[in-house]
Amino acid sequence: MELSRRDALAALAATGVAVGGAAVLADDETDDRPLDADSRETMVAAAHTLYPTPVENVEPFVDAFLDGRVHDRPDHAAGIASATDYLDDYTRSWDGESFANLHRLTRSDALHAMNADTADPDPNGSDVERVRYYVVNELLFALYASPTGGTLVGIENPLGHPGGAGSYQQPP
Amino acid sequence: MNTDRTPTESTDVCIVGAGPAGALVADRLAARGHDVVVLEAGERFDDDSRRERMERHIRPGHGPLSVWEMGGERDAYTSSGDRGYPLNRARVKGVGGSTLHWQGMVMRLHERDFEQASRRGVATDWPLPYDDLRPYYAAAERALGVAGAADNPFAPPREEPYPMPAFEPSYSDSLFADACERLGIAMHSVPNARNSEAYADESPCVGYGTCKPVCPSGAKYDATRHVASAEGEGARVIDQAAVQRLEHDAAGEAVTAAVYATPDGETHRQEARQFVVACGGVETPRLLLLSASDAYPEGLANTSGAVGRYFMDHVFAGTGGVLEEETRQNHVGFLTSECHQFYDDPTRGTDQGVPSADGDASEYARLKLEFLNYAGPSPVQEALGSEEWGDALLGSLRQSYGNHIAMGGLVEQRPCAEHYVGLDDSRTDDHGNPVPDVHWGIDDVTRRTIERANEIQERVLAELGAEVTWQVGPENTGPAFHHMGTTRMGRDPAESVVTPELRTHDLDNLWIAGSSVFVTGGAMNPTLTLAALSLKAANHLHDTLT
């Protein structure tokens, strides 16, 4: 199932970002964007691990989502950057590679090994708690609060998505 | 934004609290040309922050109190009764008050709710009948913007259609409908203070699904609408102005000033001709108790001793399970069908399979039944709490989502003097005032009625072919966060705090608006009734001022 720019906008609608469109989802990829290329690469790599395999078009979705997510929110950008830096440091120590350069399944092993699966998500917590919050839950929230992510599970208007007051009336 | 929090030199009315009661009174009086100042303890939240607040609700890591920034020293409290009371989950301090986080269900009380003592020999009659409140109910429905339908055969008489058409039934309602029809149970629509079409300059509901605790679209009514309207009419609303006490004249006949503290550490006195206390079923009696004086040693306007007494809530009864088919839950955060068939006489069964209950109707409290549209887990919230990801997570989500179904219900608590809101002198808030002590519990009548609600729910779910997987009964029930009864209305000054006009018996210029004046609470969500009473209070205040 393919993620779209519309999905990114929908996911942003659940996060407090004013989704006027172009102003938020910038098309340029200059280095002065609030989140640098390394962090974006790490987030995209994490999404390839965290998202189920039927999901396609992950990179543009994550990139567009992050554009909106960190727009005018330097603290949130810093949180993501710090968490992705920790992920990179961790895998360089244990696997000799940056997180993004690892195989998808090896990344999953690394996340399990650092206990990101059981850690409490906490934006102000320990390194691993911030990985859970700013990487794992950030990306799962983006997917499963979008219509495409919801539809994978069977709900086209998931919690947090303004999908109208019609779907609840519809039969399966 | 104007941050001048100094008092207004000369004003007609000072209202304490900018929740629905205070906002409605302010709006009505300002529209009639009266000078109004509203003092609100909490802050004025930015409308643009609502989606961020929604994210805090959905994502673990923030905690439920973070959505509207409750808690801390300002909101410290004690819970001393048999049952713990999670007070700060139950209220919001801020411009808009607890309507910022409410569900938005707005039913009228039934006629018999006003006459329980004379009809059944239980509780206490209200000092006014339903007919007296009926025009105010209609006005409140227009003010709040209610979407409803005249399809409820058990509802009290009404004079005009609802302002908006009801929301259509959900798909899961249609599953219940067949089972209920076979059992002789009538389902009907739910009146919602939520736009089914554009109303009051707000859009129709767009289905965020997070009505409780936050509606990002503004389609759900909250009292910021009437605050804005009141301000448009010239009222002044001062936020972060925590009223510490009310002062009165030497004779003890009239309030002279509300003394309030502001974030800069200053203390101010707002004088006015008339004062309205409208800060909810807990803070209203607390403020009166904190305002004790030589003339009123037990608390202001408390000659009766009833201030803080008779604290009531509604309690929840629910039963849920799973079906072997899809149920389409969690698309929206509100209800579309309920049942008042067992409200006036919970003992009554049906010829088609709901057994009658033992005993007389007077041995049971009121109950209403609800058909939930959000049974079972929300996939996004489950994902965020999962220890899996990737294909394994998707598999788990698919397994757990899709076939849940549930009924809820509210059960009345009768007024009981031993349930109260008092002061805990051993703890103080951020201004050094004793914190509220909520002393709450559940009596045998309530317990029996919860069991009866569960019995009917089990019968419906069995008819539906559901496997029951959970139940909320007498042992694990909790409050619905409807604070009522703590400054009750009545004609006898020895037994009650306010008159049927909502003026205190003790002080000529002190009025109370809100659910604290309820004599009984029925089993209906209280906001429509408190709104109707607030409009009534505003009328009487206007008459007094002119």
XYZ file of C-alpha atoms in Angstrom:
718
model
C 0.000 0.000 0.000
C 1.509 3.288 -1.099
C 1.935 6.280 1.164
C 1.290 9.627 -0.429
C 1.962 13.315 0.120
C -1.686 13.497 1.132
C -0.951 10.942 3.844
C 1.860 13.128 5.112
C -0.502 16.092 5.253
C -3.069 13.951 7.035
C -0.493 12.793 9.558
C 0.551 16.378 10.137
C -3.064 17.356 10.707
C -2.968 15.152 13.770
C 0.043 16.915 15.198
C -0.849 20.562 15.448
C 0.925 21.638 12.285
C -1.107 24.081 10.231
C -1.300 22.188 6.965
C -1.723 24.952 4.474
C 0.313 22.871 2.057
C 3.175 24.467 0.237
C 4.380 26.634 3.067
C 4.834 23.615 5.287
C 5.924 20.972 2.825
C 8.864 22.722 1.227
C 10.180 21.278 -2.001
C 13.737 22.484 -1.617
C 16.255 20.301 0.121
C 18.813 22.829 1.198
C 21.003 22.182 4.204
C 19.377 24.932 6.234
C 16.222 22.919 6.787
C 15.532 22.523 10.511
C 16.522 18.845 10.493
C 19.756 17.903 8.735
C 20.194 15.265 6.057
C 21.793 12.701 8.387
C 18.881 12.803 10.800
C 16.419 12.536 7.930
C 18.292 9.555 6.510
C 18.195 7.869 9.907
C 14.467 8.529 10.272
C 13.745 7.129 6.825
C 15.830 4.058 7.626
C 13.966 3.617 10.911
C 10.652 3.891 9.096
C 11.667 1.123 6.704
C 12.147 -1.060 9.782
C 9.163 0.112 11.808
C 6.616 0.132 9.010
C 5.125 -3.116 7.732
C 6.514 -4.383 4.446
C 3.341 -3.719 2.414
C 3.920 0.014 2.874
C 5.584 1.672 -0.126
C 6.882 5.145 -0.887
C 8.271 5.502 2.622
C 11.052 8.013 1.979
C 9.014 10.853 0.456
C 6.319 10.310 3.071
C 8.741 10.554 5.987
C 10.572 13.479 4.431
C 7.350 15.412 3.880
C 6.118 14.547 7.347
C 9.355 15.749 8.927
C 9.255 18.989 6.966
C 5.938 19.830 8.508
C 6.822 18.404 11.868
C 9.857 20.544 12.531
C 8.617 23.655 10.773
C 8.764 26.420 13.381
C 9.402 23.825 16.085
C 13.134 23.930 16.792
C 12.750 22.062 20.076
C 11.086 19.161 18.345
C 13.730 19.176 15.616
C 16.416 19.111 18.279
C 14.708 16.177 19.977
C 14.632 14.163 16.786
C 18.227 15.082 15.968
C 19.430 14.083 19.400
C 17.603 10.751 19.260
C 18.888 9.913 15.780
C 22.422 10.852 16.842
C 22.117 8.408 19.692
C 20.914 5.682 17.338
C 23.909 6.266 15.097
C 26.347 6.281 17.991
C 24.815 3.077 19.295
C 25.064 1.109 16.069
C 28.542 2.436 15.286
C 29.649 1.081 18.645
C 27.969 -2.297 18.324
C 27.713 -2.889 14.577
C 30.428 -0.662 13.167
C 28.007 1.168 10.868
C 25.625 4.081 10.985
C 22.045 3.071 11.699
C 20.949 3.860 8.145
C 23.653 1.660 6.641
C 22.496 -1.442 8.453
C 20.152 -4.014 6.969
C 16.512 -3.418 7.821
C 16.383 -6.434 10.127
C 19.679 -5.552 11.803
C 18.235 -2.142 12.617
C 15.319 -3.901 14.239
C 17.732 -6.017 16.279
C 19.555 -2.865 17.374
C 16.329 -1.211 18.506
C 15.395 -4.310 20.480
C 18.893 -4.588 21.938
C 18.764 -1.060 23.312
C 15.275 -1.787 24.737
C 13.474 0.724 22.539
C 10.657 -1.831 22.361
C 9.936 -1.739 26.094
C 11.157 1.749 27.008
C 8.599 4.311 28.095
C 8.330 7.065 25.499
C 9.489 10.231 27.193
C 10.550 13.407 25.385
C 12.601 14.390 28.417
C 13.792 10.946 29.438
C 16.894 8.820 28.946
C 18.532 8.305 25.549
C 16.474 5.191 24.848
C 13.251 6.746 26.127
C 13.824 9.626 23.726
C 14.498 7.177 20.880
C 11.181 5.554 21.678
C 9.463 8.960 21.695
C 11.183 10.852 18.865
C 11.926 7.989 16.495
C 9.766 4.912 17.102
C 6.557 6.578 18.237
C 7.033 9.605 16.021
C 7.064 7.400 12.955
C 4.362 4.986 14.120
C 2.148 7.961 14.917
C 2.726 9.396 11.448
C 1.708 6.120 9.826
C -1.179 4.898 11.943
C -2.858 8.317 12.284
C -2.960 8.537 8.481
C -5.728 7.053 6.322
C -3.328 4.689 4.568
C -1.898 3.383 7.833
C -5.345 3.111 9.351
C -6.700 1.299 6.337
C -3.973 -1.331 6.710
C -5.627 -2.189 10.026
C -9.203 -1.703 8.867
C -10.032 1.862 9.914
C -9.840 4.525 7.227
C -10.525 7.337 9.688
C -8.115 6.653 12.531
C -8.000 8.583 15.787
C -6.469 11.995 15.183
C -7.378 12.132 11.504
C -10.185 14.497 10.484
C -11.751 12.025 8.103
C -15.292 13.323 8.389
C -18.450 12.134 10.104
C -19.431 9.615 7.480
C -17.137 6.628 7.817
C -18.508 5.579 11.218
C -21.867 4.912 9.580
C -20.497 2.701 6.841
C -20.702 -1.079 6.952
C -17.522 -3.114 6.495
C -3.174 39.930 24.194
C -4.259 42.209 27.016
C -2.538 41.222 30.249
C -3.969 43.973 32.412
C -5.453 42.092 35.329
C -6.254 45.048 37.531
C -9.881 45.433 38.634
C -12.520 47.323 36.733
C -13.422 50.436 38.681
C -17.160 50.176 38.465
C -19.096 47.173 37.267
C -22.560 45.741 37.593
C -21.684 42.085 37.883
C -18.598 40.110 38.860
C -18.681 36.464 37.814
C -16.227 33.954 39.252
C -15.453 31.252 36.699
C -15.422 31.237 32.885
C -16.848 27.769 32.345
C -20.234 27.182 30.717
C -22.286 28.611 33.593
C -20.237 31.762 34.002
C -19.864 32.290 30.267
C -23.598 31.979 29.615
C -24.498 34.369 32.422
C -21.846 36.839 31.239
C -23.037 36.645 27.653
C -26.693 37.151 28.491
C -26.069 40.063 30.844
C -23.538 41.778 28.596
C -25.953 41.467 25.683
C -28.522 43.326 27.776
C -26.149 46.173 28.410
C -24.819 45.334 31.852
C -21.172 45.807 32.750
C -19.647 42.404 33.454
C -16.254 41.265 34.726
C -15.384 37.567 34.750
C -12.527 36.314 36.916
C -11.095 32.963 35.794
C -8.469 31.094 37.811
C -7.029 29.241 34.814
C -5.479 30.545 31.667
C -6.862 31.445 28.279
C -5.717 28.645 25.995
C -4.756 29.399 22.419
C -7.211 27.809 19.953
C -4.284 27.032 17.674
C -2.822 24.727 20.306
C -5.651 22.231 20.172
C -4.060 19.752 17.797
C -0.938 19.712 19.911
C -3.171 18.967 22.882
C -4.790 16.184 20.897
C -1.366 14.693 20.222
C -0.640 14.727 23.951
C -3.846 12.774 24.435
C -3.072 10.184 21.768
C 0.641 9.691 22.409
C 1.920 8.030 25.555
C 4.566 10.016 27.360
C 2.500 13.017 28.327
C -0.127 11.914 30.804
C -3.811 12.820 30.820
C -3.416 15.937 32.944
C -1.004 17.452 30.426
C -3.705 17.971 27.796
C -5.174 20.946 29.630
C -2.263 21.444 32.022
C -4.016 20.446 35.205
C -2.241 19.421 38.378
C 0.508 20.801 40.556
C 0.253 22.970 43.617
C -2.543 25.104 42.174
C -4.825 22.082 41.839
C -3.828 20.085 44.900
C -6.681 18.234 46.591
C -7.497 15.511 49.061
C -9.710 12.502 48.451
C -10.882 11.143 51.775
C -13.960 9.031 51.083
C -14.472 5.294 50.718
C -13.769 5.655 47.027
C -10.872 7.623 45.647
C -11.859 10.607 43.559
C -9.478 11.633 40.734
C -10.449 15.293 40.877
C -7.976 16.701 38.394
C -9.002 14.179 35.756
C -12.526 15.446 36.270
C -12.149 19.149 35.519
C -10.315 21.769 33.527
C -9.344 25.173 34.860
C -9.223 27.737 32.112
C -11.382 29.937 29.936
C -14.043 27.492 28.778
C -13.789 25.375 31.919
C -14.559 21.690 31.814
C -16.407 21.990 28.498
C -12.919 22.036 27.006
C -12.644 18.319 27.775
C -16.268 17.186 28.031
C -18.010 14.610 25.909
C -20.837 16.930 24.828
C -23.943 14.886 25.697
C -26.903 17.115 26.464
C -30.132 15.527 27.653
C -32.916 17.169 29.596
C -33.740 15.700 32.969
C -37.035 13.840 33.018
C -40.085 15.376 34.682
C -39.961 12.854 37.491
C -36.401 13.816 38.338
C -37.768 17.011 39.861
C -40.297 15.175 42.056
C -38.631 12.089 43.466
C -39.644 12.722 47.071
C -43.310 13.338 46.366
C -43.605 10.525 43.813
C -41.382 7.858 45.342
C -40.558 9.013 48.828
C -36.847 9.185 48.100
C -34.299 12.003 47.937
C -35.658 15.570 47.799
C -37.892 17.424 45.370
C -36.509 20.326 43.400
C -38.207 23.608 44.307
C -39.390 23.949 40.729
C -41.041 21.570 38.271
C -39.810 20.602 34.828
C -42.273 23.029 33.240
C -40.530 25.990 34.863
C -37.239 24.971 33.342
C -38.655 23.928 29.988
C -38.230 27.251 28.152
C -34.727 27.567 29.519
C -33.921 24.071 28.271
C -34.981 25.150 24.786
C -32.879 28.293 25.052
C -29.923 26.249 26.298
C -30.231 23.892 23.326
C -30.045 26.859 20.997
C -27.144 28.376 22.906
C -25.051 25.228 22.981
C -26.057 24.124 19.502
C -27.642 20.725 20.013
C -27.986 18.121 17.278
C -30.885 15.863 18.127
C -34.108 14.212 17.013
C -37.536 13.811 18.544
C -37.299 10.016 18.422
C -36.980 9.367 22.154
C -40.326 8.087 23.478
C -39.147 8.459 27.069
C -37.961 12.065 26.892
C -39.925 14.878 28.530
C -42.159 17.027 26.326
C -40.489 19.606 24.165
C -41.838 22.523 22.197
C -39.642 22.797 19.144
C -37.164 20.811 17.070
C -33.510 20.679 18.027
C -31.386 23.364 16.398
C -29.619 20.774 14.245
C -30.533 17.312 12.966
C -29.202 14.381 14.979
C -26.093 12.520 13.929
C -26.989 9.403 12.017
C -26.693 6.092 13.889
C -23.378 4.298 13.661
C -22.843 1.001 11.930
C -22.475 -0.704 15.308
C -25.785 0.874 16.393
C -27.365 -1.088 13.546
C -25.955 -4.297 15.000
C -27.445 -3.457 18.382
C -30.746 -2.453 16.812
C -31.654 -5.957 15.714
C -30.844 -7.464 19.093
C -32.664 -4.722 20.986
C -35.746 -5.047 18.817
C -35.912 -8.750 19.568
C -35.662 -7.940 23.286
C -38.260 -5.168 23.202
C -35.703 -2.474 23.977
C -36.106 0.900 22.276
C -33.020 2.663 20.958
C -33.052 6.356 20.134
C -30.702 9.146 19.188
C -28.392 11.063 21.515
C -28.660 14.856 21.726
C -25.124 16.100 21.109
C -23.715 19.594 21.648
C -21.756 19.007 18.497
C -22.332 20.402 15.048
C -23.968 17.980 12.646
C -23.971 20.928 10.249
C -22.393 24.376 10.377
C -23.628 26.267 13.436
C -22.482 29.248 15.480
C -19.719 30.032 12.977
C -18.165 26.607 13.523
C -17.861 23.750 11.053
C -19.657 20.430 11.205
C -17.822 17.644 13.022
C -14.880 16.430 10.933
C -14.269 13.241 12.881
C -10.975 13.696 14.729
C -12.329 11.147 17.171
C -10.878 12.796 20.273
C -13.928 14.759 21.500
C -13.005 13.862 25.034
C -10.591 15.470 25.954
C -10.162 17.877 23.049
C -11.982 18.830 19.855
C -9.476 20.467 17.515
C -12.098 21.576 14.995
C -14.397 23.524 17.313
C -17.440 21.527 16.181
C -18.059 20.426 19.757
C -19.516 23.193 21.894
C -17.311 24.648 24.531
C -17.794 27.747 26.617
C -15.129 29.746 24.800
C -17.924 30.473 22.307
C -19.935 32.364 24.911
C -16.837 33.963 26.390
C -16.050 35.377 22.954
C -19.643 36.452 22.504
C -19.713 38.107 25.924
C -16.486 39.938 25.189
C -17.979 41.075 21.902
C -20.800 42.592 23.930
C -18.355 44.422 26.167
C -17.746 41.974 29.011
C -14.236 41.796 30.422
C -12.751 38.353 31.082
C -9.579 38.250 33.181
C -7.721 34.962 33.101
C -5.261 33.712 35.745
C -7.218 35.673 38.311
C -7.675 33.169 41.126
C -10.359 34.357 43.526
C -9.194 33.804 47.096
C -12.296 34.861 48.975
C -15.427 36.950 48.829
C -15.807 39.821 51.262
C -19.116 41.137 52.578
C -20.456 44.247 54.257
C -20.716 44.782 57.999
C -24.297 43.586 58.105
C -23.476 40.364 56.299
C -26.182 41.081 53.766
C -24.194 41.745 50.615
C -20.903 40.765 49.045
C -18.682 43.764 48.456
C -15.646 42.378 46.665
C -13.968 39.346 45.163
C -10.348 39.241 46.263
C -8.166 37.672 43.589
C -4.520 36.904 43.037
C -2.656 37.327 39.767
C 0.545 35.724 38.451
C 2.620 38.822 39.218
C 2.081 38.191 42.921
C -0.410 41.006 43.336
C -3.746 40.742 45.098
C -6.708 42.779 43.855
C -10.275 43.520 44.917
C -13.023 43.512 42.313
C -16.072 45.330 43.573
C -19.487 44.976 41.938
C -23.201 45.373 42.566
C -23.894 41.665 42.057
C -21.685 38.577 42.310
C -22.092 35.194 40.643
C -20.091 32.170 41.737
C -19.816 29.769 38.828
C -16.738 27.664 39.382
C -18.106 24.149 39.386
C -19.345 21.669 41.963
C -16.048 21.590 43.844
C -14.527 25.067 43.674
C -17.863 26.853 44.224
C -18.417 25.402 47.717
C -14.699 25.668 48.401
C -14.734 29.409 47.693
C -17.716 29.877 50.003
C -16.000 27.870 52.724
C -12.788 29.857 52.246
C -14.819 33.042 52.655
C -15.888 32.282 56.220
C -16.217 35.375 58.398
C -17.451 36.370 61.822
C -20.930 36.685 60.363
C -20.618 33.348 58.562
C -18.231 31.253 60.639
C -19.123 28.028 58.787
C -18.631 29.598 55.389
C -20.251 32.322 53.350
C -23.929 31.735 52.549
C -23.786 28.630 54.718
C -26.365 29.267 57.405
C -27.976 26.003 56.324
C -24.785 24.000 56.697
C -25.449 22.602 53.224
C -22.496 24.236 51.472
C -20.298 21.382 50.264
C -22.780 18.719 51.383
C -24.704 16.331 49.117
C -21.854 15.958 46.644
C -23.102 13.726 43.830
C -21.671 12.338 40.629
C -22.921 9.789 38.138
C -21.210 6.436 38.098
C -20.421 4.324 35.068
C -21.733 0.832 34.373
C -20.487 -0.975 31.286
C -20.235 -4.334 29.599
C -18.228 -5.151 26.507
C -17.056 -8.000 24.404
C -16.281 -9.214 20.915
C -18.309 -10.425 17.978
C -17.355 -12.678 15.111
C -17.821 -9.808 12.685
C -16.537 -6.309 12.108
C -18.028 -3.557 14.272
C -16.363 -0.385 12.898
C -15.389 1.235 16.191
C -13.280 4.298 16.970
C -14.089 6.378 13.892
C -15.668 9.090 16.044
C -15.469 9.980 19.708
C -19.144 10.467 20.452
C -22.272 8.383 20.887
C -25.179 8.225 18.491
C -27.647 5.916 20.278
C -28.802 5.326 23.807
C -31.818 4.035 25.733
C -33.897 5.746 28.420
C -36.419 2.897 28.652
C -35.279 1.820 32.111
C -34.674 5.328 33.412
C -37.833 6.013 35.387
C -38.333 2.426 36.541
C -35.208 0.259 36.358
C -37.104 -2.746 37.718
C -39.312 -3.063 34.658
C -38.415 -5.845 32.250
C -39.750 -6.616 28.794
C -42.049 -9.328 27.534
C -39.412 -10.306 25.009
C -36.643 -11.349 27.339
C -35.327 -8.705 29.723
C -36.241 -10.007 33.179
C -37.810 -7.712 35.730
C -35.701 -6.831 38.741
C -36.530 -7.724 42.315
C -37.969 -5.048 44.543
C -39.715 -1.752 44.153
C -38.651 1.055 41.813
C -37.904 3.231 44.840
C -35.107 0.830 45.733
C -33.277 1.741 42.535
C -31.725 4.953 41.289
C -32.084 6.250 37.749
C -30.123 4.619 34.962
C -29.632 5.226 31.285
C -27.980 2.950 28.781
C -25.571 3.874 26.008
C -24.286 2.129 22.909
C -20.611 2.882 22.483
C -18.912 3.859 19.237
C -15.420 3.491 20.644
C -15.284 -0.006 22.104
C -11.924 -1.726 22.120
C -8.531 -0.349 21.223
C -7.735 2.444 18.821
C -5.042 1.079 16.468
C -2.855 4.172 16.632
C -2.831 4.218 20.421
C -2.209 0.502 20.570
C 0.698 0.849 18.125
C 2.308 3.532 20.258
C 2.229 1.302 23.309
C 3.281 -1.884 21.568
C 6.553 -3.735 22.013
C 6.414 -4.787 18.354
C 6.868 -3.006 15.050
C 6.927 -3.831 11.365
C 4.870 -6.763 10.115
C 4.498 -8.226 13.606
C 2.876 -5.030 14.859
C 0.521 -4.838 11.912
C -0.503 -8.443 12.524
C -1.244 -7.721 16.169
C -3.217 -4.591 15.348
C -5.316 -6.454 12.817
C -6.018 -9.117 15.370
C -7.069 -6.773 18.154
C -9.000 -4.157 16.165
C -12.285 -4.622 14.447
C -14.764 -6.746 16.360
C -15.190 -5.098 19.749
C -18.598 -3.936 20.914
C -19.797 -2.431 24.183
C -22.572 -0.776 26.119
C -22.114 1.873 28.757
C -24.473 3.597 31.097
C -24.828 6.220 33.762
C -26.310 5.539 37.174
C -27.670 8.183 39.508
C -26.319 8.846 42.957
C -28.903 10.157 45.358
C -27.985 13.115 47.541
C -26.278 12.023 50.724
C -25.071 14.503 53.368
C -22.085 12.274 54.146
C -20.671 12.829 50.664
C -19.187 16.278 50.668
C -16.626 18.773 49.451
C -14.843 20.300 52.420
C -11.529 21.924 53.192
C -8.423 19.992 54.144
C -6.725 22.349 56.580
C -3.597 20.199 56.612
C -2.704 20.985 52.978
C -2.546 24.253 51.113
C -2.503 25.305 47.479
C -0.135 27.705 45.732
C -1.748 30.636 47.528
C -1.733 29.076 50.969
C -5.436 28.188 50.982
C -6.653 24.836 52.318
C -7.198 22.419 49.431
C -10.590 20.855 48.648
C -11.345 17.543 50.280
C -13.617 15.377 48.143
C -15.316 12.830 50.349
C -17.121 10.456 48.043
C -18.458 6.938 48.045
C -21.152 4.644 46.688
C -24.240 3.572 48.598
C -26.312 0.402 48.336
C -28.945 1.919 46.048
C -26.291 2.962 43.564
C -24.624 -0.429 43.813
C -27.920 -2.230 43.193
C -28.670 -0.034 40.202
C -25.247 -0.623 38.653
C -25.908 -4.356 38.937
C -29.244 -3.872 37.226
C -27.607 -1.925 34.389
C -25.055 -4.705 34.001
C -27.849 -7.298 33.898
C -29.598 -5.549 31.014
C -26.306 -4.999 29.198
C -25.416 -8.673 29.534
C -28.806 -9.629 28.145
C -28.334 -7.412 25.078
C -24.827 -8.652 24.409
C -25.994 -12.256 24.762
C -28.767 -11.605 22.240
C -26.152 -10.127 19.952
C -24.038 -13.276 20.240
C -21.110 -11.435 21.799
C -18.503 -12.998 24.001
C -18.320 -10.748 27.070
C -14.721 -9.825 27.853
C -15.070 -7.012 30.376
C -17.510 -5.420 32.733
C -17.553 -2.335 34.908
C -19.763 -3.092 37.868
C -20.141 -1.938 41.472
C -16.627 -2.918 42.497
C -14.663 -1.260 39.720
C -16.959 1.596 38.750
C -15.819 5.177 38.767
C -17.252 8.682 38.534
C -18.417 10.278 35.301
C -16.921 13.624 36.395
C -20.266 15.379 36.907
C -19.997 17.402 40.107
C -23.397 18.226 41.530
C -25.322 19.114 44.655
C -22.873 21.059 46.796
C -24.883 24.313 47.011
C -28.355 22.870 46.587
C -31.414 24.811 45.580
C -34.505 24.994 47.788
C -37.149 27.184 49.346
C -36.160 26.509 52.963
C -33.100 28.529 54.042
C -32.462 25.967 56.746
C -32.069 23.171 54.199
C -30.647 24.791 51.089
C -28.136 27.368 49.866
C -29.861 29.092 46.950
C -33.429 29.996 46.104
C -35.193 28.775 42.939
C -33.961 32.040 41.412
C -30.383 30.930 42.144
C -29.752 33.708 44.640
C -28.265 32.683 47.978
C -30.674 32.724 50.896
C -28.134 34.549 53.035
C -26.819 37.370 50.848
C -28.940 39.531 48.607
C -26.411 40.050 45.833
C -24.748 36.641 45.721
C -25.844 34.145 43.080
C -24.682 30.685 42.133
C -24.718 29.243 38.629
C -23.767 25.677 37.826
C -24.481 22.072 38.677
C -23.724 22.669 42.355
C -27.315 23.906 42.722
C -28.834 20.582 41.594
C -31.025 18.940 44.210
C -30.797 15.563 42.521
C -28.779 14.600 39.486
C -30.888 12.017 37.700
C -28.737 9.936 35.378
C -28.437 12.510 32.631
C -25.217 14.304 31.793
C -25.682 17.605 33.636
C -24.453 20.341 31.321
C -27.710 21.111 29.517
C -29.480 21.456 32.858
C -26.769 23.659 34.303
C -26.901 25.767 31.146
C -30.672 26.123 31.461
C -30.334 27.125 35.105
C -27.630 29.621 34.225
C -29.891 31.273 31.666
C -32.580 31.385 34.314
C -30.173 32.987 36.785
C -29.201 35.544 34.151
C -32.862 36.488 33.689
C -33.360 37.004 37.408
C -30.130 38.968 37.638
C -31.222 41.198 34.790
C -34.505 41.856 36.587
C -32.589 42.723 39.733
C -30.257 45.086 37.921
C -32.999 46.996 36.138
